[in-house]
């Protein structure tokens, strides 16, 4: 049985992934990529759940991961639908174009 | 008949209420009947009460009549109670007597003018308040009368309200006297707090028991009462308002600023004599203030060109004599001088009123002259008044009263030769300025033709007062001249007798002669300066402009007005005006501006861009985690 | 799953069934009124069976849900709120083009999601309920697709909600990693003895707070609120401001008060700073705002700050105070946004551009008292309640929150509350004054008379009466709440 | 059972007036007039009925009580009670209410019903405050009376009324919240120490409080009442609110709302926190004196007549603050008399300004002057009330101010002495106002109608009361005595061991050597 990977490593990996996703959301201007980075963030937390689950040897972590996957899917689909609508109106996918309201 | 006492102050008040309510509806013909009538009835009542008082003096030589308790709060229960004794009897009779004749005079003098009813309403209110002041048995009721007369002097000085100067003079009078009243009020608090009562007779008894002579309480109480008296009686340093008070109609000056109100301070000190006896230092201060005031006022009177301002300064000077008498413990002499002064000073004012009226409101003596043939009645009565003012010996009432003051200033136990010397110098000055006034107005060539002749209504008061200015003195003849001290012995029932240090007869004789001769010298000087060498100036103001610096200083009342204006009035007005928009308000405006700044700062964060919001959340996350984990 | 479990689950089942019924109805024949009626009937049935079910006592149904009187009280609150939102939505969407029926499915699903949130006893149900609510919200926010700002609002909310959801999940994961269990009672038991939480646990709680903080729109996660409130259609804004925040706060209360998270000094300070920041920033941001929806958005941030003060006080007194305050806040915010939505739906407001703009500019409200005295009266009552003036529920709510704060001697928080509400007075009164200002003559000609729908005014009337009733005689509700709280702690 | 009616009549009257507004402009005026007259009849009946028994021994602390549980779970009860002090202030409220209605008889043209609705609700709020003895109910009425007055100023005010209305509202509301903290703090401390959680005034009295918390709670109350009185640093809302309010508004504002603060101090602040109040007394007295002098100085400097009168009320209420914190029989009676006298005289001055403004449509002193010639009636009234406000003996204000200073002198000599300067400054501004408005040349050539019948009756009634209160204040004093004894009942008990908190009074007394007769031992409280 391969040597058990210590939980801390797993969590650190999940943390790095999470940070990458977050930076992606902040930096990217295209809606599609923003949605992608959100996906990364969600998967990072899913990974954390799986690692935690494996530490306690319970399936709960993986069940939560499945919930997260399904939810991520719904989010992205709704997100793409909204992006489509925005593109229809503004002819651009630039997220900053959608900032008519301020102040 | 003593029960009628309450009628004496009530009648003038009733007159005031009637005139105030009727307002403009009452035709001018009826106004004097109410105005003069009410004071006349009050005089009648006073005389009745006086006769029954003298005939059968009530026990303890005092009669007290309580109308109702004004207020009762815990141990503080002042009542509206009238107290009649020898002192207040003299005051009541003089006030009502002089008041009645001045009302008679003003019935004709003020006729035809606008606000005739209003004038008599205020005059009646004044007489009522003065009588309340004089008859009050406790200091609170005295304070009510005290402020009442101050109010009426304000209303009457500012009677011709169209001219804003009169308004200024009236406000000045009320504010300056109000300063004195504030001190008096503090005196009242001190007395009540320490003695537990404001009833004058009780507080004097308790003060004698509890306060050691010269103790802090006695000194401060007497000092506060003195400041109150200074304010009302226009003595140093609160005398600046009286010369400006001449802006009011002449009968007002005669009644209020000569005969009655200004002597309220004298009455207060005489009434609370025990407190002053307990504080010898303050009593000495009274004498010194009196002496200094009579000198300064005398010099100032010498330089005035307005006939009424001369009389105003002369009043300040004569009251200085009364304060001198009170200071040296000559209580009865002070009251005697008050009585004679009331007669001859109101006479002078009324006669001057006739001159002013007939010369179409001309006040400048240098523009008058040679009126003795055209206004004989005014001339002769004015002459009698001036003689009595300058205390011609033997003949005039003023002579007797001033002579007794001067004698007791020298011989009195608290007196001193210095005070006497100042008194004599004052007498010299009085003789000089009073006859300067006579020569300038009535002698020399006629500059203006008098237009109106005074009628009978004005004549009677002049003649009566002239008679009293002459005969008034015989009521209290000193030892050297017939020894008939009727008034003093009568007053001794209330006021303590004066303690004479060396009662030697010859000193009294010598002093009497000196007191008689000095005014004559003064008159002679006036004759030299103002009768033989006719002054070349066309009018008063040029005379002052040409006068030397000392002359201008005296004209401006020794610069007190200038000093107070610089010291108090200007800074207060500047400070108030500078802070008009309330600096504290700007503090709150500052707070609101701070809020607006924060608002702009924060609403900057609402940039509308999603990535900015995400950054906000990320930053917030870092901060929250940092605090959550490490704090 | 015994029959007893099923009966206590009945309200949730009914809500789910109604949404399905609505879907079927749309498939059969698309009529707006019928859909509305079914939704209302469904919600009404849920409300009716609630008291019956809650009398059966609290039961744990599957490790996910705990159905005690606390849950049923909040479910009742949420259901009645969405009932009101549905009634407001009908006149709002009636004369706008595009099909409106799907809105009610989303509304029902969102309500179900909130109900699950309130009943949550396990991280899984927490997450499921949250996502069910969020996803249906994305589309509700973007529902008036003919208006670009609505799509923008939906998109912004989606991106930020997803991001914060991932924070939440990561927090849960850390919790799970540390304690090995995701059930609330087990967590409480595990943390019972522990005095100092480990680093992992603290980070976990902090990460979860970020997710929850976003949903409650407390500072520093509040920046999305004004744009989303302004962009979304008025009834949806009402829903977001009340149900989504209310449900999340109920969950926060259940979880963190039972865990006793405030006993940790660092966490207490964290929540305290969040509360202070929200109270001050919320009020300060609204000061010079000229858009009514944005003013109400900022004011709701501030009100959440006030709620946090009571939450930090913790103990039965605090839970009762929070619950009453939430009830009062629901009534007031629904009323306020109800007026906005009614005005936006009553025909063409003046200055109409091609896209149907909601009546949210302050100028739309100038002289409203002259034109619509009753509407202006209701809106004034709601604003005064937000400001905490007597005769309104807001006053009694604020009194209970301050009492809770004072009882726990959180003097510095209570002082900030006083300062915040003093600042807040300014912009509430600003709106009130504009309504009673004289209506300029030149605008009078070009403004068509508003045809206010009967349905909408009935809702507002009921809300106004409820507001005054809670303000003047709140003791029945207070006793109900105190009974409910006794069951929770 | 009569007490809730006293509050409810005005409440319902307000709604009736609003409804009557639909029928026509003159209806609401008559409705509010009738409602106020009924209210007056009720009050006078109570006063007549209990006048004989106005001592604590005969009637106990409260003339009438009404106690009904309101929110029992939290210990809040609808507890109204009336004693001598509140009866007097209710009579003042009613009188000024009638004056407010009379003076705005034809001044208010549009939305008359709505106007009278607010007017009567302010009065019902104030009546509620004077009667409430449950601290929560007191706070409830305290906040409730703000809203109608806010609307009164914001809708019927003058030029920048919105600024003034919002400023007034925020000042009072924010300080009210601080008082709420005080109330709740006291509620919990009492609850923890005695187990009984209640807002009932009688039970909260005498709660044992540690000194520092007592001070903080007392300060919470003090700030709220100080904003209302107003005490100097917290006063800037008053001049704006007065200047912009319609005449009826400023009459009620000056006459009633200022008294609420003073009443609150006498009823709640000192009895609930006696030790803290007396350790705070020197500071409060300094603030009182500052109020007197600052108010008078600023009144003199104003160019807007109504603003001038607003500042004068700051000066007058400075005396009240002084009197309350001297806390002996004389000072308290004086404070009550000043409250009544200030309500009457300053209310009358505001009506006068309103009438002048109706005629010349401006309040600028620069444009007035010489109006006595065209309006002697108005001039006499103005003179009378100006003299009342400068404290002329024989009129009401003097009695109050003299008693206050007499009482304060026993406690703090320096304070009394400096406050007496207030007399002089009062003379300065009162006469300055008369000069600028009525005397002097008629530069603008005003030809104005003199006082008409309605205005004359208002002035006559107010003059009558000011005069009677000045000449024969005894019935008012005995009624107030009942209230004040009731209030001092608790404090006296607390203060047995209190040191004389002003050394100067003690030093002065120790100087004189003779033994003092008992009367002057002012340390023994009644």
PDB file of C-alpha atoms in Angstrom, chain B residues 264-373:
ATOM      1  CA  UNK B 264     -33.694 105.561  47.046  1.00  0.00           C
ATOM      2  CA  UNK B 265     -30.095 104.560  47.741  1.00  0.00           C
ATOM      3  CA  UNK B 266     -29.994 107.055  50.641  1.00  0.00           C
ATOM      4  CA  UNK B 267     -33.233 105.612  52.013  1.00  0.00           C
ATOM      5  CA  UNK B 268     -31.886 102.041  51.755  1.00  0.00           C
ATOM      6  CA  UNK B 269     -28.723 102.886  53.717  1.00  0.00           C
ATOM      7  CA  UNK B 270     -30.715 104.858  56.290  1.00  0.00           C
ATOM      8  CA  UNK B 271     -33.256 102.059  56.610  1.00  0.00           C
ATOM      9  CA  UNK B 272     -30.601  99.332  57.135  1.00  0.00           C
ATOM     10  CA  UNK B 273     -28.398 101.552  59.294  1.00  0.00           C
ATOM     11  CA  UNK B 274     -27.646  98.748  61.789  1.00  0.00           C
ATOM     12  CA  UNK B 275     -25.869  96.738  59.050  1.00  0.00           C
ATOM     13  CA  UNK B 276     -23.722  99.744  58.215  1.00  0.00           C
ATOM     14  CA  UNK B 277     -23.030 100.419  61.868  1.00  0.00           C
ATOM     15  CA  UNK B 278     -21.799  96.830  62.135  1.00  0.00           C
ATOM     16  CA  UNK B 279     -19.402  97.454  59.236  1.00  0.00           C
ATOM     17  CA  UNK B 280     -17.506 100.671  60.073  1.00  0.00           C
ATOM     18  CA  UNK B 281     -15.122 100.237  57.139  1.00  0.00           C
ATOM     19  CA  UNK B 282     -18.065 100.241  54.694  1.00  0.00           C
ATOM     20  CA  UNK B 283     -19.621 103.238  56.469  1.00  0.00           C
ATOM     21  CA  UNK B 284     -16.381 105.122  56.011  1.00  0.00           C
ATOM     22  CA  UNK B 285     -16.434 104.080  52.347  1.00  0.00           C
ATOM     23  CA  UNK B 286     -19.913 105.598  52.081  1.00  0.00           C
ATOM     24  CA  UNK B 287     -18.605 108.887  53.424  1.00  0.00           C
ATOM     25  CA  UNK B 288     -15.530 108.883  51.193  1.00  0.00           C
ATOM     26  CA  UNK B 289     -17.561 107.991  48.068  1.00  0.00           C
ATOM     27  CA  UNK B 290     -20.025 110.757  48.964  1.00  0.00           C
ATOM     28  CA  UNK B 291     -17.242 113.285  49.402  1.00  0.00           C
ATOM     29  CA  UNK B 292     -15.379 112.372  46.212  1.00  0.00           C
ATOM     30  CA  UNK B 293     -18.591 112.292  44.179  1.00  0.00           C
ATOM     31  CA  UNK B 294     -19.741 115.724  45.348  1.00  0.00           C
ATOM     32  CA  UNK B 295     -16.402 117.219  44.337  1.00  0.00           C
ATOM     33  CA  UNK B 296     -16.185 115.557  40.909  1.00  0.00           C
ATOM     34  CA  UNK B 297     -19.833 116.354  40.124  1.00  0.00           C
ATOM     35  CA  UNK B 298     -19.314 119.921  41.268  1.00  0.00           C
ATOM     36  CA  UNK B 299     -16.430 120.451  38.837  1.00  0.00           C
ATOM     37  CA  UNK B 300     -18.350 118.800  36.003  1.00  0.00           C
ATOM     38  CA  UNK B 301     -21.419 120.978  36.665  1.00  0.00           C
ATOM     39  CA  UNK B 302     -19.207 124.043  36.192  1.00  0.00           C
ATOM     40  CA  UNK B 303     -18.475 123.145  32.569  1.00  0.00           C
ATOM     41  CA  UNK B 304     -21.906 122.060  31.251  1.00  0.00           C
ATOM     42  CA  UNK B 305     -23.731 124.217  28.659  1.00  0.00           C
ATOM     43  CA  UNK B 306     -27.038 122.231  28.776  1.00  0.00           C
ATOM     44  CA  UNK B 307     -29.100 123.664  31.653  1.00  0.00           C
ATOM     45  CA  UNK B 308     -30.549 120.234  32.552  1.00  0.00           C
ATOM     46  CA  UNK B 309     -27.115 118.551  32.634  1.00  0.00           C
ATOM     47  CA  UNK B 310     -25.897 121.216  35.083  1.00  0.00           C
ATOM     48  CA  UNK B 311     -28.815 120.292  37.333  1.00  0.00           C
ATOM     49  CA  UNK B 312     -28.091 116.575  36.803  1.00  0.00           C
ATOM     50  CA  UNK B 313     -24.482 116.936  37.963  1.00  0.00           C
ATOM     51  CA  UNK B 314     -25.732 119.164  40.789  1.00  0.00           C
ATOM     52  CA  UNK B 315     -28.082 116.344  41.874  1.00  0.00           C
ATOM     53  CA  UNK B 316     -25.168 113.855  41.872  1.00  0.00           C
ATOM     54  CA  UNK B 317     -23.251 116.344  43.990  1.00  0.00           C
ATOM     55  CA  UNK B 318     -26.055 116.944  46.493  1.00  0.00           C
ATOM     56  CA  UNK B 319     -26.643 113.190  46.871  1.00  0.00           C
ATOM     57  CA  UNK B 320     -22.916 113.007  47.512  1.00  0.00           C
ATOM     58  CA  UNK B 321     -23.636 115.255  50.516  1.00  0.00           C
ATOM     59  CA  UNK B 322     -26.332 112.868  51.702  1.00  0.00           C
ATOM     60  CA  UNK B 323     -23.952 109.901  51.367  1.00  0.00           C
ATOM     61  CA  UNK B 324     -21.348 111.958  53.276  1.00  0.00           C
ATOM     62  CA  UNK B 325     -23.886 112.489  56.063  1.00  0.00           C
ATOM     63  CA  UNK B 326     -24.803 108.779  56.118  1.00  0.00           C
ATOM     64  CA  UNK B 327     -21.103 107.906  56.114  1.00  0.00           C
ATOM     65  CA  UNK B 328     -20.414 109.944  59.225  1.00  0.00           C
ATOM     66  CA  UNK B 329     -23.507 108.562  60.956  1.00  0.00           C
ATOM     67  CA  UNK B 330     -25.590 111.777  60.644  1.00  0.00           C
ATOM     68  CA  UNK B 331     -28.687 109.765  59.604  1.00  0.00           C
ATOM     69  CA  UNK B 332     -31.244 112.503  60.370  1.00  0.00           C
ATOM     70  CA  UNK B 333     -29.175 115.205  58.653  1.00  0.00           C
ATOM     71  CA  UNK B 334     -29.100 113.087  55.492  1.00  0.00           C
ATOM     72  CA  UNK B 335     -32.880 112.702  55.487  1.00  0.00           C
ATOM     73  CA  UNK B 336     -33.280 116.427  56.248  1.00  0.00           C
ATOM     74  CA  UNK B 337     -31.066 117.281  53.266  1.00  0.00           C
ATOM     75  CA  UNK B 338     -33.017 114.764  51.162  1.00  0.00           C
ATOM     76  CA  UNK B 339     -36.224 116.668  51.992  1.00  0.00           C
ATOM     77  CA  UNK B 340     -34.893 120.122  51.271  1.00  0.00           C
ATOM     78  CA  UNK B 341     -33.090 118.875  48.160  1.00  0.00           C
ATOM     79  CA  UNK B 342     -36.344 117.371  46.910  1.00  0.00           C
ATOM     80  CA  UNK B 343     -37.980 120.795  47.172  1.00  0.00           C
ATOM     81  CA  UNK B 344     -35.346 123.105  45.655  1.00  0.00           C
ATOM     82  CA  UNK B 345     -34.028 120.662  43.023  1.00  0.00           C
ATOM     83  CA  UNK B 346     -37.501 119.870  41.635  1.00  0.00           C
ATOM     84  CA  UNK B 347     -38.214 123.584  41.718  1.00  0.00           C
ATOM     85  CA  UNK B 348     -35.052 124.278  39.684  1.00  0.00           C
ATOM     86  CA  UNK B 349     -35.986 121.570  37.170  1.00  0.00           C
ATOM     87  CA  UNK B 350     -39.557 122.834  36.824  1.00  0.00           C
ATOM     88  CA  UNK B 351     -38.408 126.406  36.361  1.00  0.00           C
ATOM     89  CA  UNK B 352     -35.814 125.270  33.837  1.00  0.00           C
ATOM     90  CA  UNK B 353     -38.676 123.403  32.158  1.00  0.00           C
ATOM     91  CA  UNK B 354     -40.590 126.633  31.811  1.00  0.00           C
ATOM     92  CA  UNK B 355     -37.520 128.307  30.247  1.00  0.00           C
ATOM     93  CA  UNK B 356     -36.975 125.398  27.850  1.00  0.00           C
ATOM     94  CA  UNK B 357     -40.652 125.245  26.903  1.00  0.00           C
ATOM     95  CA  UNK B 358     -40.871 128.943  26.214  1.00  0.00           C
ATOM     96  CA  UNK B 359     -37.658 128.947  24.126  1.00  0.00           C
ATOM     97  CA  UNK B 360     -38.909 126.046  21.929  1.00  0.00           C
ATOM     98  CA  UNK B 361     -36.822 123.237  23.475  1.00  0.00           C
ATOM     99  CA  UNK B 362     -33.644 125.293  23.713  1.00  0.00           C
ATOM    100  CA  UNK B 363     -31.271 123.687  26.249  1.00  0.00           C
ATOM    101  CA  UNK B 364     -28.074 125.644  25.597  1.00  0.00           C
ATOM    102  CA  UNK B 365     -27.577 128.289  28.323  1.00  0.00           C
ATOM    103  CA  UNK B 366     -25.165 130.243  26.133  1.00  0.00           C
ATOM    104  CA  UNK B 367     -28.036 130.813  23.694  1.00  0.00           C
ATOM    105  CA  UNK B 368     -30.293 132.120  26.440  1.00  0.00           C
ATOM    106  CA  UNK B 369     -29.991 135.406  28.328  1.00  0.00           C
ATOM    107  CA  UNK B 370     -31.892 138.299  29.735  1.00  0.00           C
ATOM    108  CA  UNK B 371     -35.022 136.335  30.490  1.00  0.00           C
ATOM    109  CA  UNK B 372     -35.559 137.911  33.893  1.00  0.00           C
ATOM    110  CA  UNK B 373     -38.062 140.460  32.649  1.00  0.00           C
TER     111      UNK B 373
END
